CSV table of C-alpha atoms and ligand atoms in Angstrom, one decimal:
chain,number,residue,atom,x,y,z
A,288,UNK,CA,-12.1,303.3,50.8
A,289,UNK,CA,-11.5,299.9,52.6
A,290,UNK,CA,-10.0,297.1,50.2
A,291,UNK,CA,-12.4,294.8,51.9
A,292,UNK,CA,-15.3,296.7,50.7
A,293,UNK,CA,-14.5,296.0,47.0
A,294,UNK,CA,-16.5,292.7,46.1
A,295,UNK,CA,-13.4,290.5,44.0
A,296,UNK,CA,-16.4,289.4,41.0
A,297,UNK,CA,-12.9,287.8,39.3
A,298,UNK,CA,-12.1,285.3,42.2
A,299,UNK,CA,-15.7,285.0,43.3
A,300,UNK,CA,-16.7,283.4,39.1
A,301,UNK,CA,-13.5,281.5,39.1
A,302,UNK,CA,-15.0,279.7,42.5
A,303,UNK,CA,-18.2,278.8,41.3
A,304,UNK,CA,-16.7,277.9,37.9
A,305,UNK,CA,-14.7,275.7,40.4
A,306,UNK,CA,-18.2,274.4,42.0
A,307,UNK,CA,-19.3,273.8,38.7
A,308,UNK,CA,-16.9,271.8,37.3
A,309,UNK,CA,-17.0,269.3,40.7
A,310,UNK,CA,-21.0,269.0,39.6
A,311,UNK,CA,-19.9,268.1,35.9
A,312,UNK,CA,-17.5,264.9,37.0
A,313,UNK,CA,-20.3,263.9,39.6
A,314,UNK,CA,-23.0,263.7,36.9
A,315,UNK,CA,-20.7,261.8,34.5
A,316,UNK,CA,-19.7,259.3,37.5
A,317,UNK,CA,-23.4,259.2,38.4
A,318,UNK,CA,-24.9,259.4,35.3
A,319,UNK,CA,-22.7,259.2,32.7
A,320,UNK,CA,-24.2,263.0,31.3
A,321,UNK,CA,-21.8,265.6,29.9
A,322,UNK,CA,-23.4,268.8,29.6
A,323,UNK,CA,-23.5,270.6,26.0
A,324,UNK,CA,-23.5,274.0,25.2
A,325,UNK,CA,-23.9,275.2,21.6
A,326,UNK,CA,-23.6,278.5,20.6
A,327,UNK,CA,-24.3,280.6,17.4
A,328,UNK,CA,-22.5,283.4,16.1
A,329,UNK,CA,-24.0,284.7,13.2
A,330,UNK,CA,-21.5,287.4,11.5
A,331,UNK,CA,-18.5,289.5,11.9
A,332,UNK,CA,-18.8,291.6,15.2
A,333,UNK,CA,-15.5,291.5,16.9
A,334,UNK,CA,-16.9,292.0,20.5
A,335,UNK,CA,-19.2,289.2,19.9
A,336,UNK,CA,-16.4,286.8,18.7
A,337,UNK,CA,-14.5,287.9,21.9
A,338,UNK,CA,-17.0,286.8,24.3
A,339,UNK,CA,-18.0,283.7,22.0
A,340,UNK,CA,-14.3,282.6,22.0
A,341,UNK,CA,-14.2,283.1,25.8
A,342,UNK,CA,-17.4,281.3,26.5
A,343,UNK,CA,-16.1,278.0,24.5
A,344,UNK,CA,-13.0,277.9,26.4
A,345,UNK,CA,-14.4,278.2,29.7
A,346,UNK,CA,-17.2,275.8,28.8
A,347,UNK,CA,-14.2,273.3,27.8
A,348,UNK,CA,-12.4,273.9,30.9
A,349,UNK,CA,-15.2,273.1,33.1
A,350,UNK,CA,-15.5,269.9,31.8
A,351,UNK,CA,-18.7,270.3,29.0
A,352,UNK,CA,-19.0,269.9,25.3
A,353,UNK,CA,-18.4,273.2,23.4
A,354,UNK,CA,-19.9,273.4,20.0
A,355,UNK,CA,-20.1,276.5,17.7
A,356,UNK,CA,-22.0,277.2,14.4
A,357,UNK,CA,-20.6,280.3,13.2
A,358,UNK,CA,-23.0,281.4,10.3
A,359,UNK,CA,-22.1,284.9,7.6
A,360,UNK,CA,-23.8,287.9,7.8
A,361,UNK,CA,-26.4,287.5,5.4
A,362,UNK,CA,-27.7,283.9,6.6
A,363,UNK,CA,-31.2,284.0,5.8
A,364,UNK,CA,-33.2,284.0,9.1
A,365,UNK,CA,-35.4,280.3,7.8
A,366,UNK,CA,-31.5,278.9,7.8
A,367,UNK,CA,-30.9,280.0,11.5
A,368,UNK,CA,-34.6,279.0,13.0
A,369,UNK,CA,-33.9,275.7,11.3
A,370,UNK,CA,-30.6,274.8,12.8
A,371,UNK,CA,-32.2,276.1,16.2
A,372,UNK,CA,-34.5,273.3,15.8
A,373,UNK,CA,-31.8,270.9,15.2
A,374,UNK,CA,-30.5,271.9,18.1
A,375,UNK,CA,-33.6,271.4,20.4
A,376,UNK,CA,-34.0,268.1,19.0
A,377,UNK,CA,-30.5,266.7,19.5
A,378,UNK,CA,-30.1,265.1,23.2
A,379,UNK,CA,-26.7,265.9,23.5
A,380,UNK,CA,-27.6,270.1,23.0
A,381,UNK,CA,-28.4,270.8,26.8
A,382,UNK,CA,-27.8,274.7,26.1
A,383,UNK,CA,-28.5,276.6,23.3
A,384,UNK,CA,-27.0,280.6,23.2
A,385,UNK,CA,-27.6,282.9,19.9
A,386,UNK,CA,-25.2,285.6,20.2
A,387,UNK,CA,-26.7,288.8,19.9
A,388,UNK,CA,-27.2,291.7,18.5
A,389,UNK,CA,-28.0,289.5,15.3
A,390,UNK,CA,-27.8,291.1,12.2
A,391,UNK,CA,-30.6,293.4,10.4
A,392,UNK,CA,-32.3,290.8,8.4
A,393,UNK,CA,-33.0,288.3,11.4
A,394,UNK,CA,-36.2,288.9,14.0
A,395,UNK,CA,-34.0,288.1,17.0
A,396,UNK,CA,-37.5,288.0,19.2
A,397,UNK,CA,-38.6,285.1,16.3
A,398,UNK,CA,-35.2,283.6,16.9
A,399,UNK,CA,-35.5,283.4,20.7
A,400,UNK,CA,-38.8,282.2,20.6
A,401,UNK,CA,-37.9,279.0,18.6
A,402,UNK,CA,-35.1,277.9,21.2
A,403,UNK,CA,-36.5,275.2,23.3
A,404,UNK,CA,-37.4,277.3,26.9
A,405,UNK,CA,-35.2,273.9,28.9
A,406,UNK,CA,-32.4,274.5,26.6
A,407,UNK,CA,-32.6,278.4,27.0
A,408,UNK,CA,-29.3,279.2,29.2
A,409,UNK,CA,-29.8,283.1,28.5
A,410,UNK,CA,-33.5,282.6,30.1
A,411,UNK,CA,-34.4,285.1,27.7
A,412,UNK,CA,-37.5,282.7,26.1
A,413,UNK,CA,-40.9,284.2,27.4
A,414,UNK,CA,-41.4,280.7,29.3
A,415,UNK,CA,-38.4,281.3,31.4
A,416,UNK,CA,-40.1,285.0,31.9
A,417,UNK,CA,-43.3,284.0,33.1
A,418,UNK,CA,-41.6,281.5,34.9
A,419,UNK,CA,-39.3,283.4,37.0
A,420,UNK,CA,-41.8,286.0,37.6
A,421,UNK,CA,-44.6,283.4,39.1
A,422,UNK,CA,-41.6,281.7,41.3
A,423,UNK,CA,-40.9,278.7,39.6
A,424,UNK,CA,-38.4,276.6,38.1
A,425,UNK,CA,-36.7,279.1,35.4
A,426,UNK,CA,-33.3,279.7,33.5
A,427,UNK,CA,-32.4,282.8,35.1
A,428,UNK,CA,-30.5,285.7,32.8
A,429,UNK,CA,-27.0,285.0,33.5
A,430,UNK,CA,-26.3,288.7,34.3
A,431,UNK,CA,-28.7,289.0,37.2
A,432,UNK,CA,-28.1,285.6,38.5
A,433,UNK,CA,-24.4,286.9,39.1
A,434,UNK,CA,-25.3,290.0,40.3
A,435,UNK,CA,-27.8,288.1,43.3
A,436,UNK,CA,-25.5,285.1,43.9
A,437,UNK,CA,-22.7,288.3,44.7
A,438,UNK,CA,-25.2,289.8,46.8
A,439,UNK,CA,-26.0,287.2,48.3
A,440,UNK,CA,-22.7,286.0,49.4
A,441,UNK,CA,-21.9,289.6,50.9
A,442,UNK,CA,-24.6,290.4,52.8
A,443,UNK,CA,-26.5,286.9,53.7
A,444,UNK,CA,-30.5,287.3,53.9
A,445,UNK,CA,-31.5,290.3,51.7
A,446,UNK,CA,-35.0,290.0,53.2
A,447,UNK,CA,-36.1,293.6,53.8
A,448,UNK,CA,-33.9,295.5,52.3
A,449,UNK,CA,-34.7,298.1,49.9
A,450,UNK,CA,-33.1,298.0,46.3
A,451,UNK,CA,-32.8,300.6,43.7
A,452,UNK,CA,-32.5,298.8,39.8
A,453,UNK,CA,-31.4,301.6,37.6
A,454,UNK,CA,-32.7,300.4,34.0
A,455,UNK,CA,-35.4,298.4,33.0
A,456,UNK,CA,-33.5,296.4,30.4
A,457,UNK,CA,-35.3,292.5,29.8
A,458,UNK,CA,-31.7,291.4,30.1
A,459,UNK,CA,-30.6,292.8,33.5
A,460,UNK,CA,-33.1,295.3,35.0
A,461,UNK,CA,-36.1,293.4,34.9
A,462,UNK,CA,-34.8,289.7,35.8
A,463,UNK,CA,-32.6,291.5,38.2
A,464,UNK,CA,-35.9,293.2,39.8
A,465,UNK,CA,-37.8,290.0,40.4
A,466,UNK,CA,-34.3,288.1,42.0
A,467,UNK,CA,-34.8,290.5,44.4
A,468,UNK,CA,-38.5,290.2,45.3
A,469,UNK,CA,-37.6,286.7,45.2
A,470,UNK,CA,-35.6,287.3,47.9
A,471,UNK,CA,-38.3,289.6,49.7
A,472,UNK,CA,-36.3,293.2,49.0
A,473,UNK,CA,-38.8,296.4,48.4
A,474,UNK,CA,-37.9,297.0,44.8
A,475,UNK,CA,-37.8,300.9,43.3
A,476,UNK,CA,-37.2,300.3,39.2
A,477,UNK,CA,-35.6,303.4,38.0
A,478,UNK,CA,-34.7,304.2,34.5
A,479,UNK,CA,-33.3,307.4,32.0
A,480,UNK,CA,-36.5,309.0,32.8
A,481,UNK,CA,-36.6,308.6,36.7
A,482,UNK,CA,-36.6,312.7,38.0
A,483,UNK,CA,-35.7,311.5,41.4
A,484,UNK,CA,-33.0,308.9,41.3
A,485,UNK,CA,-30.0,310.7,43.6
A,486,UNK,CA,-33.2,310.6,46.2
A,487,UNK,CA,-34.3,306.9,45.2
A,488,UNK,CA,-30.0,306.1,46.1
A,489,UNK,CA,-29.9,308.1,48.9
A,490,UNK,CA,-32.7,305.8,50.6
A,491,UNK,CA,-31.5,302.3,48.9
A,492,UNK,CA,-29.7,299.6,51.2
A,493,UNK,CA,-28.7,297.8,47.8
A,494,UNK,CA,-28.2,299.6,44.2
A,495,UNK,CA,-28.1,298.2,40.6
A,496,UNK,CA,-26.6,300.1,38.3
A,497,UNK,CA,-27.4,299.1,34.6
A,498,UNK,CA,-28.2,301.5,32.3
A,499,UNK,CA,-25.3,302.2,30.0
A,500,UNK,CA,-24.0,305.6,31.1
A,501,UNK,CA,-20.7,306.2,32.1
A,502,UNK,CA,-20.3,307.1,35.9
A,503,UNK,CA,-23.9,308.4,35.9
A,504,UNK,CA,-24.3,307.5,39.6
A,505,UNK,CA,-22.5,309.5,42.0
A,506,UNK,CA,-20.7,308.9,45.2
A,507,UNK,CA,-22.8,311.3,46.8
A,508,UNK,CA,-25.7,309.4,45.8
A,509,UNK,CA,-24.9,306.3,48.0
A,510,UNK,CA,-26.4,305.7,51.4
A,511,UNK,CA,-23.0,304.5,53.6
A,512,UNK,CA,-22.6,301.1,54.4
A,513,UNK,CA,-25.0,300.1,51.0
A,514,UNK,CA,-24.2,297.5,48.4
A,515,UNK,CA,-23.4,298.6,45.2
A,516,UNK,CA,-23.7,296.5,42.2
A,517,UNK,CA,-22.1,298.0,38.3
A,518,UNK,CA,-23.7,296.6,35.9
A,519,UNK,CA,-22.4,298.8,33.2
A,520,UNK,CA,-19.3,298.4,30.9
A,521,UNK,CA,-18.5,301.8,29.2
A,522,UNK,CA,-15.5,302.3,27.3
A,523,UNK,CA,-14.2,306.1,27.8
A,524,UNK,CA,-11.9,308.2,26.1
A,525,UNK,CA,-8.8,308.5,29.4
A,526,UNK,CA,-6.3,311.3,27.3
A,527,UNK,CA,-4.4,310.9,31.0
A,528,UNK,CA,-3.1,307.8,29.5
A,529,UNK,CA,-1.4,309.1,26.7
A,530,UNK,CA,-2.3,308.7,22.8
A,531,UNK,CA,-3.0,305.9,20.6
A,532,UNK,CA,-0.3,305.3,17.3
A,533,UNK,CA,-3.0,306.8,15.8
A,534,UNK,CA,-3.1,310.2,17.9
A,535,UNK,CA,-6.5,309.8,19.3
A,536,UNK,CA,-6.4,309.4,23.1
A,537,UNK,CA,-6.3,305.9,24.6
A,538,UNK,CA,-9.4,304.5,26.1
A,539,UNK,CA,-10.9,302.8,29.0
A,540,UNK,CA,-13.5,301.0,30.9
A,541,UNK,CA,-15.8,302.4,33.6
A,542,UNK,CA,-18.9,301.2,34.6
A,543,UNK,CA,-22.5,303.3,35.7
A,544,UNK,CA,-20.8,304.2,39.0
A,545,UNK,CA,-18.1,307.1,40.1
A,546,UNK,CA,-16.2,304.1,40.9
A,547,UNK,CA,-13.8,306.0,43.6
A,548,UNK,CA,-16.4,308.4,45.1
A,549,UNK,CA,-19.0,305.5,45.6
A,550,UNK,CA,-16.4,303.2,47.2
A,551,UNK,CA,-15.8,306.1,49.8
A,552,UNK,CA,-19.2,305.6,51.0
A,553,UNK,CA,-20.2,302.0,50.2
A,554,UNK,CA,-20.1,298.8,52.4
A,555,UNK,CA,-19.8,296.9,49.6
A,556,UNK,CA,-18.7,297.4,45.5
A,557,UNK,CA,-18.3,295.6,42.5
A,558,UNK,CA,-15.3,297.4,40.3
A,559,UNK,CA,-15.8,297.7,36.5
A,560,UNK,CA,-13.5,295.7,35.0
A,561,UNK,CA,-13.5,292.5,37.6
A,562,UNK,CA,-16.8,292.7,38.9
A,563,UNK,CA,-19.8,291.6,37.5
A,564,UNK,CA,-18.3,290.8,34.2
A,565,UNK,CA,-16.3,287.6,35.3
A,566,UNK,CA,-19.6,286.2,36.8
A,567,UNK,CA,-21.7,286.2,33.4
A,568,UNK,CA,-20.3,283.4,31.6
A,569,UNK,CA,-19.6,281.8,35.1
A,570,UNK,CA,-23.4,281.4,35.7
A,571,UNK,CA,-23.8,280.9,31.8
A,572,UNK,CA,-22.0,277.1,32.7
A,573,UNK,CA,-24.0,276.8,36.0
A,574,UNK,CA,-27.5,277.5,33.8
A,575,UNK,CA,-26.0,274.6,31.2
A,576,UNK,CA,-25.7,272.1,34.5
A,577,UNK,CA,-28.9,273.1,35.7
A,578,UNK,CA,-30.7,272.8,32.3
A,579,UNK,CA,-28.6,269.0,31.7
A,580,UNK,CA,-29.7,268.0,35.2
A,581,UNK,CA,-33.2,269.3,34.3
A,582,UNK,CA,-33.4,267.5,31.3
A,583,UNK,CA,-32.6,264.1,32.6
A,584,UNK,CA,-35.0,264.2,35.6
A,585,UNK,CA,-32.4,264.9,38.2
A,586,UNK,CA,-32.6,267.5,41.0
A,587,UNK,CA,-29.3,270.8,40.0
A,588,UNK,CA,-27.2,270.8,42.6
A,589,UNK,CA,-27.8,273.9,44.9
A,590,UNK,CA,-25.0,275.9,43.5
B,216,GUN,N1,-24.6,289.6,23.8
B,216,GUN,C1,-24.0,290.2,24.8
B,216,GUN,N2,-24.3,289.6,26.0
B,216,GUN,C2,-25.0,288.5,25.7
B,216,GUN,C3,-25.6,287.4,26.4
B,216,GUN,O1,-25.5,287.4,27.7
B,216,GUN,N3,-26.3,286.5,25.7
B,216,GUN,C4,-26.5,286.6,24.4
B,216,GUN,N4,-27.2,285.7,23.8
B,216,GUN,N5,-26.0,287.6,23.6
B,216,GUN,C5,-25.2,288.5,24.3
């Protein structure tokens, strides 16, 4: 294992949060437009408040408007779909992002399907689908659009490289699948069920891992030289690190890949943490400038 080959996702969000924050003083000195993002929270879940919190503040610091609507538990779902609509109605909203999972009580496909698709920075609205399947002008999922901009800036053209995506998720596997056509890659979507996958690796110039189990892919699994991409974020019980005041064993965080094995083998590899993660909420603000831009008839900048 090289150092180089280890992809830096940390330094590589907090440069295009950089780039992003350049576009947000041009388009107030050009256009006197401040990108909004509003985002709703609706209940207690910790993890969710964590990554709400951290999405505000990075918002703030690249130079947008952060507003929150952080609603109880047992909001009634008619009182979220009417401050959706609100939102879509009020210019100054550019971006519009409903935390999920949302609690029992709320359809979250009814809740998505209300947000305006232009003000839809998770790209998770069917418009934004259909849109980035058929090759036109869509808010990508932020997830993939990390994942391909990381690519990207590793290994240049992807044309003709054959990728494995491990998971069919609407979030990551499936967006992630059609970046890569986009970018003319053969494309193998593999899933839990897949009986071949160490074979489906073995072959695959590029590999996506996002399906949610702990170092299911193996080292041996890895063509040399290929890309490999960790999708996942699994916390593990690591007893090597001791015990919690509580006596259970401490924990930590490993992603879909045998991290050490695979980097043995791999030209290139995101670590789990400080891989993809940092790039989701990177490309979250870049999806806000592109959708503000958008809104106002002016052409995103090319970031
Ligand atoms: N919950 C966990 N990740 C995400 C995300 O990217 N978008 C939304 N809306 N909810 C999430």
């Amino acid at each position: 294992m090289t150092v180089d080959n280890i992809i830096d996702g940390k330094a590589f969000a907090a440069g295009l949060r950089r780039k992003v924050a350049a576009e947000v003083v041009r388009l107030k000195k050009d256009h006197d437009i401040t990108p909004g993002l509003s985002v709703v929270l609706v209940g207690n879940d910790p993890a969710s408040a964590v990554y709400v919190r951290n999405k505000g503040e990075q918002t703030k610091e690249a130079g947008m408007v952060s507003s929150e609507h952080r609603l109880a538990a047992d909001t009634p779902e008619a009182d979220i779909l009417d401050l959706v609509n609100k939102m879509n109605d009020d210019p100054s909203v550019n971006g519009i992002l409903v935390q999920l999972p949302l609690p029992h009580q709320i359809d979250e496909n009814k809740v998505l399907a209300a947000i305006n698709p232009n003000k839809d920075v998770d790209g998770f609205h069917v418009t934004n689908v259909g849109r980035l399947w058929t090759g036109s002008d869509a808010l990508v999922p932020c997830t993939p659009l990390g994942c391909i901009l990381m690519l990207k800036d590793r290994l240049g053209d992807l044309s003709g490289k054959s990728a494995v995506v491990i998971g069919r998720s609407n979030i990551v596997g499936k967006p992630m699948a059609a970046l890569l056509i986009a970018e003319s890659c053969t494309v193998t979507i593999a899933h839990s069920r897949t009986v071949n996958l160490a074979d489906l690796c073995r072959d695959a110039d590029i590999v996506i891992a996002a399906v949610g189990r702990p170092e299911m892919v193996k080292g041996e699994w890895i063509k040399p030289g290929a890309t490999v991409i960790d999708v996942g974020i699994n916390r593990v019980e690591a007893p090597e690190r001791g015990l919690k005041e509580d006596g259970s064993p401490k924990t930590k965080l490993v992603g879909d890949v045998q991290f050490t094995d695979a980097a043995g083998k791999a030209g290139a590899i995101t670590p789990v943490p400080g891989g993809v993660g940092p790039m989701t909420i990177a490309c979250l603000l870049r999806n806000t400038l592109v959708a503000a831009c958008r809104q106002n008839g002016i052409a995103p900048p090319p970031i």
